[in-house]
């Protein structure tokens, strides 16, 4: 490792001193980044304003409009070269009144449950009541077939796998239930769909998230049930297979509208037309405060520019913070940004996304060439003092993924994600659940990587 | 690393299969430990009872008596070989009524501040009011001398160093202010002592902790001030150097009394008279709920025995969970346990302590011989899937440290401690601030290490 560290690093710089001096200089600068962020950091206060003065901010909502103005004004507080908006077309879906759900197995008695409409769901058009059929998978649903499903509500009761240490993998393993479950249920004639919330916590929070209707099938109302209520419903069904489930939601889709990505920039001194970007998504789901998802990625990205600027760093490449709009429900911000870059022949050297929550950073995932990955691995010693130890190939970020080409290196901040899905897409994703130092450690780690990328240009090595 | 891993490990087992088979078997068993704890773990529910039904439990208090009964009954729920109590003499100090503190720089106007008596402090005997002198260190205090200090309250306004990534080191750097500050102030004639709380958070929580009076100096009342109030007081002092500070505390020390360490045990099948212990401390400070300090270490230690038992594991050595009493204010539980072991010639092969909070585990610190440490390092690959990466020489735990001899290997669970001092010794150390999975990951990691220690006997290698 150390040998590679020396040789690769030396090879990527115009050296006026020897390699050891360069390493010492870089280590010292990285130390100054962490110190700046941990002592003068403004990301925690910025997050407080975003969560408390604006709150949740689904793309298409008025709160998202406010967040765009806030993003622009916040970036303008710092001495950057430029702050701009990039128009993006986004969907506009409105939850409407608070949802109600309950089940009943005897006259004049109901058990109320915590539910939340899945993003994009149609409404119930008044109270929808029906018998319910419980399954754990699409295979089980298929086996039941139309005969046993038609006219009923399908209840997908599949928990995330607690045995997976990486909670993101556990989420990935259950994700298709939310994304495709409602249309799969409709395929067999179901009139509604209820899923167990995608969370590892046992509590009364219902977790929303986008569902995608299959255009060739009827659109049926779909909601998530809290994990505690899913367990209670499942137990009740064992005793009373003919119980009825009722829910009432008046969510509705409206025509698409225009919002914007917000972009702050420090112009590069050597390669002003080539970009290294840091980003997250400004939109959130429409319950809770969108604190960890992804307010933290937004304020960390802004903090990278603030800290670089406060330290008087003059980057060789242009450094941008991009606050993408609408990651949650179609990735319009990321797609629009990448399309614009391609159409205008703009070169992106590297992109870093933070969208795993504002927890203690553990390292970086990367999409790029073998040579670029070897370079990342060679930088591991720089991060050792800050307890980052995971440098691996894998997912970078939904917003930056559309930039993928033969040149750009894409990075995702890896954080300690044991508690992420306790909050994710729920009313529990609040500012109070973000820790200042953990947030700052992530921001500093992103800035440190930006520095190394800027110094090296992360060339496409053979 | 891998070479050492193979060769050392193979050398410590009577091999009937080859080394690779042994490694596969051990990996599989360790996997089963994590799965057992993450899916059937009872430590989180046990912690809920300890925090919510009993609450804080300063040694010497009635709540500590209740906690001892709870600890015994909780261990007795599981099929262990034996559960016992070991009598321990502990101090008995009582905070009395809630403390009040305020400062004033104009007639008929006061600013109330959040304070908490330091553990062991004498009371104020009514409201104590005096001018105040602010210092950051013992050196500054000495420079001021008796002339400027006599008859006043000394205000030690020293923050923990936010630039240290290891918050434990930051705590260590500020610790002497709390431990010795009151007596140092008394040395120059001060009548009271106020310290900035030892925390990295900017909030209104005051953090207590033990102070040790120097027997040759007058005992003056001492309290901690919240970090936000410390900042406010310091700013007010700049404008109004003659402001007065007042506080009222009626805390009091009573004669020492008897309480107990609680010990649960699974008898060893090969070396029943040699012990591997896991532990934490059952006592806490007397504000908040003692959740992270050290309720989590207690329920994790119990969970190690529960999981081993649930998996049907028959240890070669006797495995004990020791719930030590009074770590916080004199380490009586740890000292008594070690003295008993020494007097009765009981061999301890290894001891593991969890007393850094119930956060995501990062590895283990160790006190032992070079050979033992090399063996620990050789085990790192077993922990890789669970994201433990720090294996280093250093602090193990206050409770187990008195066991130190030429034979025993002492380990401390290293956790991600960025937010630990937000809670530590304050009213904010509550069950709600503990995450179930993070807690369980720590318990499983301790059990995995117990397994490896039991298999190897962690011999004192040359």
mmCIF file of C-alpha atoms in Angstrom, chain B residues 102-413:
data_model
loop_
_atom_site.group_PDB
_atom_site.id
_atom_site.type_symbol
_atom_site.label_atom_id
_atom_site.label_comp_id
_atom_site.label_asym_id
_atom_site.label_seq_id
_atom_site.Cartn_x
_atom_site.Cartn_y
_atom_site.Cartn_z
ATOM 1 C CA UNK B 102 -27.293 32.600 38.512
ATOM 2 C CA UNK B 103 -25.182 35.669 37.889
ATOM 3 C CA UNK B 104 -26.011 39.331 38.167
ATOM 4 C CA UNK B 105 -24.443 42.619 37.107
ATOM 5 C CA UNK B 106 -27.218 45.032 37.888
ATOM 6 C CA UNK B 107 -29.575 45.349 40.838
ATOM 7 C CA UNK B 108 -32.833 43.395 40.715
ATOM 8 C CA UNK B 109 -31.784 41.403 37.637
ATOM 9 C CA UNK B 110 -30.322 37.915 37.450
ATOM 10 C CA UNK B 111 -29.415 35.509 34.671
ATOM 11 C CA UNK B 112 -30.194 31.923 35.646
ATOM 12 C CA UNK B 113 -27.719 29.266 34.461
ATOM 13 C CA UNK B 114 -27.804 25.468 34.306
ATOM 14 C CA UNK B 115 -25.436 23.981 36.887
ATOM 15 C CA UNK B 116 -24.900 20.618 38.499
ATOM 16 C CA UNK B 117 -22.826 19.870 41.594
ATOM 17 C CA UNK B 118 -19.653 17.898 40.922
ATOM 18 C CA UNK B 119 -19.815 14.483 42.520
ATOM 19 C CA UNK B 120 -18.441 14.617 46.049
ATOM 20 C CA UNK B 121 -18.824 18.366 46.397
ATOM 21 C CA UNK B 122 -19.744 19.913 49.707
ATOM 22 C CA UNK B 123 -22.891 22.053 49.791
ATOM 23 C CA UNK B 124 -23.000 25.846 49.780
ATOM 24 C CA UNK B 125 -24.770 26.122 53.132
ATOM 25 C CA UNK B 126 -27.419 28.455 51.717
ATOM 26 C CA UNK B 127 -26.842 30.754 48.761
ATOM 27 C CA UNK B 128 -23.174 31.430 48.149
ATOM 28 C CA UNK B 129 -22.587 34.734 46.316
ATOM 29 C CA UNK B 130 -19.246 36.194 45.327
ATOM 30 C CA UNK B 131 -17.287 37.908 42.614
ATOM 31 C CA UNK B 132 -15.814 35.632 40.060
ATOM 32 C CA UNK B 133 -12.430 35.210 38.414
ATOM 33 C CA UNK B 134 -12.117 33.368 35.099
ATOM 34 C CA UNK B 135 -9.104 31.218 34.178
ATOM 35 C CA UNK B 136 -8.386 28.545 31.596
ATOM 36 C CA UNK B 137 -5.688 26.590 33.415
ATOM 37 C CA UNK B 138 -3.936 25.914 36.700
ATOM 38 C CA UNK B 139 -1.019 27.987 35.398
ATOM 39 C CA UNK B 140 -3.263 31.030 34.931
ATOM 40 C CA UNK B 141 -4.706 30.485 38.390
ATOM 41 C CA UNK B 142 -1.230 30.362 39.920
ATOM 42 C CA UNK B 143 -0.254 33.533 38.109
ATOM 43 C CA UNK B 144 -3.242 35.374 39.575
ATOM 44 C CA UNK B 145 -2.262 34.144 43.022
ATOM 45 C CA UNK B 146 -3.973 34.539 46.370
ATOM 46 C CA UNK B 147 -4.252 38.306 46.056
ATOM 47 C CA UNK B 148 -6.687 38.123 43.163
ATOM 48 C CA UNK B 149 -8.408 34.869 44.045
ATOM 49 C CA UNK B 150 -9.067 34.985 47.785
ATOM 50 C CA UNK B 151 -12.729 35.227 48.719
ATOM 51 C CA UNK B 152 -13.851 34.756 45.113
ATOM 52 C CA UNK B 153 -15.355 32.005 43.009
ATOM 53 C CA UNK B 154 -12.919 30.564 40.453
ATOM 54 C CA UNK B 155 -14.434 29.874 37.026
ATOM 55 C CA UNK B 156 -12.419 27.350 34.995
ATOM 56 C CA UNK B 157 -13.564 28.034 31.445
ATOM 57 C CA UNK B 158 -11.630 25.410 29.520
ATOM 58 C CA UNK B 159 -13.344 23.708 26.571
ATOM 59 C CA UNK B 160 -12.520 20.226 25.366
ATOM 60 C CA UNK B 161 -10.376 20.347 22.238
ATOM 61 C CA UNK B 162 -12.761 19.932 19.299
ATOM 62 C CA UNK B 163 -9.818 19.354 16.948
ATOM 63 C CA UNK B 164 -9.019 15.980 18.477
ATOM 64 C CA UNK B 165 -10.778 13.328 16.416
ATOM 65 C CA UNK B 166 -10.799 10.923 19.375
ATOM 66 C CA UNK B 167 -13.179 12.608 21.785
ATOM 67 C CA UNK B 168 -11.840 10.445 24.602
ATOM 68 C CA UNK B 169 -8.476 12.156 24.184
ATOM 69 C CA UNK B 170 -10.220 15.541 24.261
ATOM 70 C CA UNK B 171 -11.890 14.516 27.528
ATOM 71 C CA UNK B 172 -8.586 13.329 28.922
ATOM 72 C CA UNK B 173 -7.047 16.705 28.121
ATOM 73 C CA UNK B 174 -9.649 18.603 30.145
ATOM 74 C CA UNK B 175 -10.273 16.058 32.876
ATOM 75 C CA UNK B 176 -7.879 17.428 35.525
ATOM 76 C CA UNK B 177 -9.908 20.643 35.717
ATOM 77 C CA UNK B 178 -12.833 18.700 37.133
ATOM 78 C CA UNK B 179 -10.779 16.282 39.200
ATOM 79 C CA UNK B 180 -8.425 18.790 40.864
ATOM 80 C CA UNK B 181 -9.816 22.247 39.987
ATOM 81 C CA UNK B 182 -11.803 22.832 43.181
ATOM 82 C CA UNK B 183 -8.846 22.058 45.455
ATOM 83 C CA UNK B 184 -6.467 24.076 43.272
ATOM 84 C CA UNK B 185 -8.861 27.039 43.565
ATOM 85 C CA UNK B 186 -9.048 26.530 47.336
ATOM 86 C CA UNK B 187 -5.241 26.612 47.477
ATOM 87 C CA UNK B 188 -5.436 30.342 46.665
ATOM 88 C CA UNK B 189 -8.346 31.083 48.971
ATOM 89 C CA UNK B 190 -11.305 30.705 46.609
ATOM 90 C CA UNK B 191 -14.687 30.146 48.261
ATOM 91 C CA UNK B 192 -16.278 28.269 45.367
ATOM 92 C CA UNK B 193 -15.450 26.705 42.019
ATOM 93 C CA UNK B 194 -17.368 26.593 38.737
ATOM 94 C CA UNK B 195 -16.144 24.671 35.702
ATOM 95 C CA UNK B 196 -17.315 24.639 32.112
ATOM 96 C CA UNK B 197 -18.939 21.247 31.523
ATOM 97 C CA UNK B 198 -16.721 18.626 29.887
ATOM 98 C CA UNK B 199 -18.619 18.287 26.629
ATOM 99 C CA UNK B 200 -18.135 19.080 22.951
ATOM 100 C CA UNK B 201 -21.770 20.110 22.502
ATOM 101 C CA UNK B 202 -23.007 23.674 22.704
ATOM 102 C CA UNK B 203 -26.156 23.286 24.768
ATOM 103 C CA UNK B 204 -27.786 23.844 28.127
ATOM 104 C CA UNK B 205 -26.915 20.511 29.720
ATOM 105 C CA UNK B 206 -24.605 20.630 32.727
ATOM 106 C CA UNK B 207 -22.311 17.601 33.045
ATOM 107 C CA UNK B 208 -21.330 16.287 36.469
ATOM 108 C CA UNK B 209 -18.522 13.875 37.388
ATOM 109 C CA UNK B 210 -16.333 13.194 40.375
ATOM 110 C CA UNK B 211 -14.017 15.726 41.928
ATOM 111 C CA UNK B 212 -11.322 14.736 44.409
ATOM 112 C CA UNK B 213 -10.593 17.086 47.291
ATOM 113 C CA UNK B 214 -7.016 17.468 48.424
ATOM 114 C CA UNK B 215 -7.159 16.626 52.128
ATOM 115 C CA UNK B 216 -4.713 19.372 53.031
ATOM 116 C CA UNK B 217 -6.898 22.154 51.596
ATOM 117 C CA UNK B 218 -10.334 23.558 52.444
ATOM 118 C CA UNK B 219 -13.260 21.824 50.740
ATOM 119 C CA UNK B 220 -15.147 24.392 48.680
ATOM 120 C CA UNK B 221 -18.402 23.828 46.772
ATOM 121 C CA UNK B 222 -17.928 22.966 43.122
ATOM 122 C CA UNK B 223 -20.324 22.769 40.177
ATOM 123 C CA UNK B 224 -20.299 22.424 36.399
ATOM 124 C CA UNK B 225 -21.964 24.977 34.153
ATOM 125 C CA UNK B 226 -23.489 24.152 30.755
ATOM 126 C CA UNK B 227 -21.323 25.099 27.764
ATOM 127 C CA UNK B 228 -23.817 27.704 26.560
ATOM 128 C CA UNK B 229 -23.963 29.291 30.009
ATOM 129 C CA UNK B 230 -20.174 29.197 30.336
ATOM 130 C CA UNK B 231 -19.932 31.189 27.122
ATOM 131 C CA UNK B 232 -22.580 33.659 28.350
ATOM 132 C CA UNK B 233 -20.868 34.093 31.713
ATOM 133 C CA UNK B 234 -17.498 34.652 30.059
ATOM 134 C CA UNK B 235 -18.957 37.301 27.754
ATOM 135 C CA UNK B 236 -20.759 39.028 30.629
ATOM 136 C CA UNK B 237 -17.512 39.078 32.645
ATOM 137 C CA UNK B 238 -15.773 40.968 29.851
ATOM 138 C CA UNK B 239 -18.376 43.724 30.135
ATOM 139 C CA UNK B 240 -18.908 43.542 33.883
ATOM 140 C CA UNK B 241 -15.798 42.248 35.661
ATOM 141 C CA UNK B 242 -17.447 42.877 39.031
ATOM 142 C CA UNK B 243 -20.532 40.758 38.399
ATOM 143 C CA UNK B 244 -21.509 38.345 41.131
ATOM 144 C CA UNK B 245 -22.163 34.646 40.762
ATOM 145 C CA UNK B 246 -24.490 32.810 43.125
ATOM 146 C CA UNK B 247 -25.208 29.158 43.656
ATOM 147 C CA UNK B 248 -27.127 27.052 46.084
ATOM 148 C CA UNK B 249 -26.461 23.337 46.581
ATOM 149 C CA UNK B 250 -27.098 21.185 49.624
ATOM 150 C CA UNK B 251 -25.267 18.047 48.624
ATOM 151 C CA UNK B 252 -23.808 16.003 51.433
ATOM 152 C CA UNK B 253 -21.596 12.965 52.075
ATOM 153 C CA UNK B 254 -22.786 10.117 54.317
ATOM 154 C CA UNK B 255 -20.921 7.107 55.778
ATOM 155 C CA UNK B 256 -19.849 4.442 53.310
ATOM 156 C CA UNK B 257 -22.152 1.483 52.844
ATOM 157 C CA UNK B 258 -22.252 -1.990 51.337
ATOM 158 C CA UNK B 259 -23.445 -2.772 47.843
ATOM 159 C CA UNK B 260 -22.326 -5.479 45.424
ATOM 160 C CA UNK B 261 -20.852 -6.519 42.107
ATOM 161 C CA UNK B 262 -23.217 -8.852 40.273
ATOM 162 C CA UNK B 263 -21.639 -11.860 38.559
ATOM 163 C CA UNK B 264 -23.174 -14.286 36.074
ATOM 164 C CA UNK B 265 -21.192 -17.303 34.908
ATOM 165 C CA UNK B 266 -21.112 -20.112 32.377
ATOM 166 C CA UNK B 267 -18.786 -22.772 33.753
ATOM 167 C CA UNK B 268 -15.882 -23.793 31.543
ATOM 168 C CA UNK B 269 -15.704 -27.377 30.306
ATOM 169 C CA UNK B 270 -11.896 -27.652 30.211
ATOM 170 C CA UNK B 271 -10.584 -24.929 32.518
ATOM 171 C CA UNK B 272 -13.456 -24.229 34.919
ATOM 172 C CA UNK B 273 -11.157 -22.378 37.343
ATOM 173 C CA UNK B 274 -9.794 -19.962 34.753
ATOM 174 C CA UNK B 275 -11.854 -16.997 33.714
ATOM 175 C CA UNK B 276 -12.645 -14.813 30.744
ATOM 176 C CA UNK B 277 -14.800 -11.903 31.878
ATOM 177 C CA UNK B 278 -16.883 -9.249 30.151
ATOM 178 C CA UNK B 279 -18.107 -6.269 32.083
ATOM 179 C CA UNK B 280 -19.174 -2.708 32.539
ATOM 180 C CA UNK B 281 -20.299 -0.671 35.497
ATOM 181 C CA UNK B 282 -23.760 -0.875 36.961
ATOM 182 C CA UNK B 283 -23.582 2.462 38.763
ATOM 183 C CA UNK B 284 -24.020 5.772 36.952
ATOM 184 C CA UNK B 285 -24.041 9.412 37.873
ATOM 185 C CA UNK B 286 -27.212 10.655 39.506
ATOM 186 C CA UNK B 287 -28.709 12.702 36.674
ATOM 187 C CA UNK B 288 -30.147 11.388 33.411
ATOM 188 C CA UNK B 289 -30.529 7.624 33.119
ATOM 189 C CA UNK B 290 -26.947 6.392 32.831
ATOM 190 C CA UNK B 291 -27.815 4.946 29.432
ATOM 191 C CA UNK B 292 -24.513 5.185 27.539
ATOM 192 C CA UNK B 293 -22.522 5.436 30.793
ATOM 193 C CA UNK B 294 -22.687 2.590 31.361
ATOM 194 C CA UNK B 295 -26.072 0.942 31.018
ATOM 195 C CA UNK B 296 -25.017 -0.140 27.549
ATOM 196 C CA UNK B 297 -21.879 -1.898 28.803
ATOM 197 C CA UNK B 298 -23.991 -3.736 31.381
ATOM 198 C CA UNK B 299 -26.633 -5.015 28.968
ATOM 199 C CA UNK B 300 -23.981 -5.892 26.373
ATOM 200 C CA UNK B 301 -22.099 -7.980 28.944
ATOM 201 C CA UNK B 302 -25.301 -9.812 29.866
ATOM 202 C CA UNK B 303 -26.053 -10.245 26.140
ATOM 203 C CA UNK B 304 -22.704 -11.983 25.612
ATOM 204 C CA UNK B 305 -23.742 -14.717 28.053
ATOM 205 C CA UNK B 306 -27.287 -14.857 26.673
ATOM 206 C CA UNK B 307 -26.088 -15.265 23.089
ATOM 207 C CA UNK B 308 -23.432 -17.857 23.954
ATOM 208 C CA UNK B 309 -26.055 -19.786 25.864
ATOM 209 C CA UNK B 310 -28.700 -19.455 23.126
ATOM 210 C CA UNK B 311 -26.188 -20.773 20.580
ATOM 211 C CA UNK B 312 -25.445 -23.754 22.821
ATOM 212 C CA UNK B 313 -21.790 -22.818 23.064
ATOM 213 C CA UNK B 314 -19.862 -24.768 25.702
ATOM 214 C CA UNK B 315 -16.861 -22.620 26.621
ATOM 215 C CA UNK B 316 -13.528 -24.159 27.515
ATOM 216 C CA UNK B 317 -12.854 -21.433 30.082
ATOM 217 C CA UNK B 318 -15.412 -20.109 32.547
ATOM 218 C CA UNK B 319 -17.075 -17.017 31.089
ATOM 219 C CA UNK B 320 -18.345 -14.336 33.437
ATOM 220 C CA UNK B 321 -20.317 -11.164 33.031
ATOM 221 C CA UNK B 322 -19.353 -8.823 35.856
ATOM 222 C CA UNK B 323 -21.599 -5.852 36.623
ATOM 223 C CA UNK B 324 -19.205 -3.714 38.649
ATOM 224 C CA UNK B 325 -20.514 -1.307 41.249
ATOM 225 C CA UNK B 326 -19.047 2.184 41.635
ATOM 226 C CA UNK B 327 -16.735 2.853 38.772
ATOM 227 C CA UNK B 328 -17.675 6.515 38.830
ATOM 228 C CA UNK B 329 -16.488 7.538 42.223
ATOM 229 C CA UNK B 330 -13.556 5.471 43.412
ATOM 230 C CA UNK B 331 -13.631 2.237 41.390
ATOM 231 C CA UNK B 332 -14.557 0.158 44.407
ATOM 232 C CA UNK B 333 -16.156 -2.611 42.332
ATOM 233 C CA UNK B 334 -13.113 -3.134 40.137
ATOM 234 C CA UNK B 335 -10.660 -2.913 43.026
ATOM 235 C CA UNK B 336 -12.672 -5.328 45.155
ATOM 236 C CA UNK B 337 -13.049 -7.842 42.344
ATOM 237 C CA UNK B 338 -9.318 -7.826 41.575
ATOM 238 C CA UNK B 339 -8.378 -8.067 45.237
ATOM 239 C CA UNK B 340 -10.689 -11.024 45.703
ATOM 240 C CA UNK B 341 -9.212 -12.738 42.639
ATOM 241 C CA UNK B 342 -5.670 -12.184 43.870
ATOM 242 C CA UNK B 343 -6.353 -13.291 47.439
ATOM 243 C CA UNK B 344 -7.998 -16.471 46.202
ATOM 244 C CA UNK B 345 -5.467 -17.243 43.494
ATOM 245 C CA UNK B 346 -8.064 -17.082 40.728
ATOM 246 C CA UNK B 347 -6.582 -16.922 37.234
ATOM 247 C CA UNK B 348 -8.055 -14.479 34.742
ATOM 248 C CA UNK B 349 -7.123 -15.283 31.180
ATOM 249 C CA UNK B 350 -8.758 -12.204 29.677
ATOM 250 C CA UNK B 351 -11.193 -9.394 30.450
ATOM 251 C CA UNK B 352 -13.208 -7.182 28.103
ATOM 252 C CA UNK B 353 -14.882 -3.954 29.177
ATOM 253 C CA UNK B 354 -17.464 -1.840 27.397
ATOM 254 C CA UNK B 355 -17.545 1.649 28.911
ATOM 255 C CA UNK B 356 -17.383 4.048 25.976
ATOM 256 C CA UNK B 357 -21.079 4.138 25.142
ATOM 257 C CA UNK B 358 -23.327 1.853 23.127
ATOM 258 C CA UNK B 359 -22.240 3.169 19.738
ATOM 259 C CA UNK B 360 -21.113 1.360 16.597
ATOM 260 C CA UNK B 361 -18.065 -0.737 17.501
ATOM 261 C CA UNK B 362 -14.809 0.097 15.719
ATOM 262 C CA UNK B 363 -12.413 -2.382 17.327
ATOM 263 C CA UNK B 364 -10.593 -3.190 20.553
ATOM 264 C CA UNK B 365 -7.894 -1.528 22.595
ATOM 265 C CA UNK B 366 -5.631 -3.883 24.483
ATOM 266 C CA UNK B 367 -3.275 -4.092 27.432
ATOM 267 C CA UNK B 368 -1.111 -7.212 27.339
ATOM 268 C CA UNK B 369 2.107 -8.676 26.053
ATOM 269 C CA UNK B 370 3.499 -8.205 22.540
ATOM 270 C CA UNK B 371 2.615 -11.787 21.732
ATOM 271 C CA UNK B 372 -0.948 -11.358 22.901
ATOM 272 C CA UNK B 373 -1.281 -8.178 20.886
ATOM 273 C CA UNK B 374 0.065 -9.924 17.793
ATOM 274 C CA UNK B 375 -2.591 -12.579 18.311
ATOM 275 C CA UNK B 376 -5.302 -9.907 18.527
ATOM 276 C CA UNK B 377 -4.032 -8.320 15.332
ATOM 277 C CA UNK B 378 -4.079 -11.696 13.627
ATOM 278 C CA UNK B 379 -7.797 -11.892 14.365
ATOM 279 C CA UNK B 380 -8.582 -8.660 12.508
ATOM 280 C CA UNK B 381 -9.799 -10.546 9.399
ATOM 281 C CA UNK B 382 -12.543 -12.172 11.487
ATOM 282 C CA UNK B 383 -13.938 -8.716 12.235
ATOM 283 C CA UNK B 384 -13.649 -7.261 8.760
ATOM 284 C CA UNK B 385 -17.206 -8.131 7.692
ATOM 285 C CA UNK B 386 -18.502 -6.266 10.743
ATOM 286 C CA UNK B 387 -16.511 -3.095 10.024
ATOM 287 C CA UNK B 388 -14.242 -3.328 13.058
ATOM 288 C CA UNK B 389 -10.842 -2.015 12.021
ATOM 289 C CA UNK B 390 -9.102 -0.562 15.080
ATOM 290 C CA UNK B 391 -6.887 -2.993 16.974
ATOM 291 C CA UNK B 392 -4.407 -1.101 19.063
ATOM 292 C CA UNK B 393 -2.568 -1.006 22.319
ATOM 293 C CA UNK B 394 -4.097 1.334 24.849
ATOM 294 C CA UNK B 395 -6.734 1.767 27.500
ATOM 295 C CA UNK B 396 -8.934 -1.227 28.321
ATOM 296 C CA UNK B 397 -11.370 -0.209 31.066
ATOM 297 C CA UNK B 398 -11.369 1.337 34.518
ATOM 298 C CA UNK B 399 -13.206 -1.574 36.148
ATOM 299 C CA UNK B 400 -10.982 -4.342 34.771
ATOM 300 C CA UNK B 401 -7.658 -2.461 34.975
ATOM 301 C CA UNK B 402 -6.971 -3.599 38.595
ATOM 302 C CA UNK B 403 -6.758 -7.192 37.273
ATOM 303 C CA UNK B 404 -3.577 -6.300 35.392
ATOM 304 C CA UNK B 405 -0.844 -8.901 35.899
ATOM 305 C CA UNK B 406 1.596 -10.875 33.756
ATOM 306 C CA UNK B 407 -1.033 -13.316 32.546
ATOM 307 C CA UNK B 408 -4.282 -11.507 31.829
ATOM 308 C CA UNK B 409 -5.042 -9.803 28.511
ATOM 309 C CA UNK B 410 -7.276 -6.740 28.986
ATOM 310 C CA UNK B 411 -9.483 -5.382 26.218
ATOM 311 C CA UNK B 412 -11.669 -2.316 25.848
ATOM 312 C CA UNK B 413 -14.380 -2.133 23.209
#
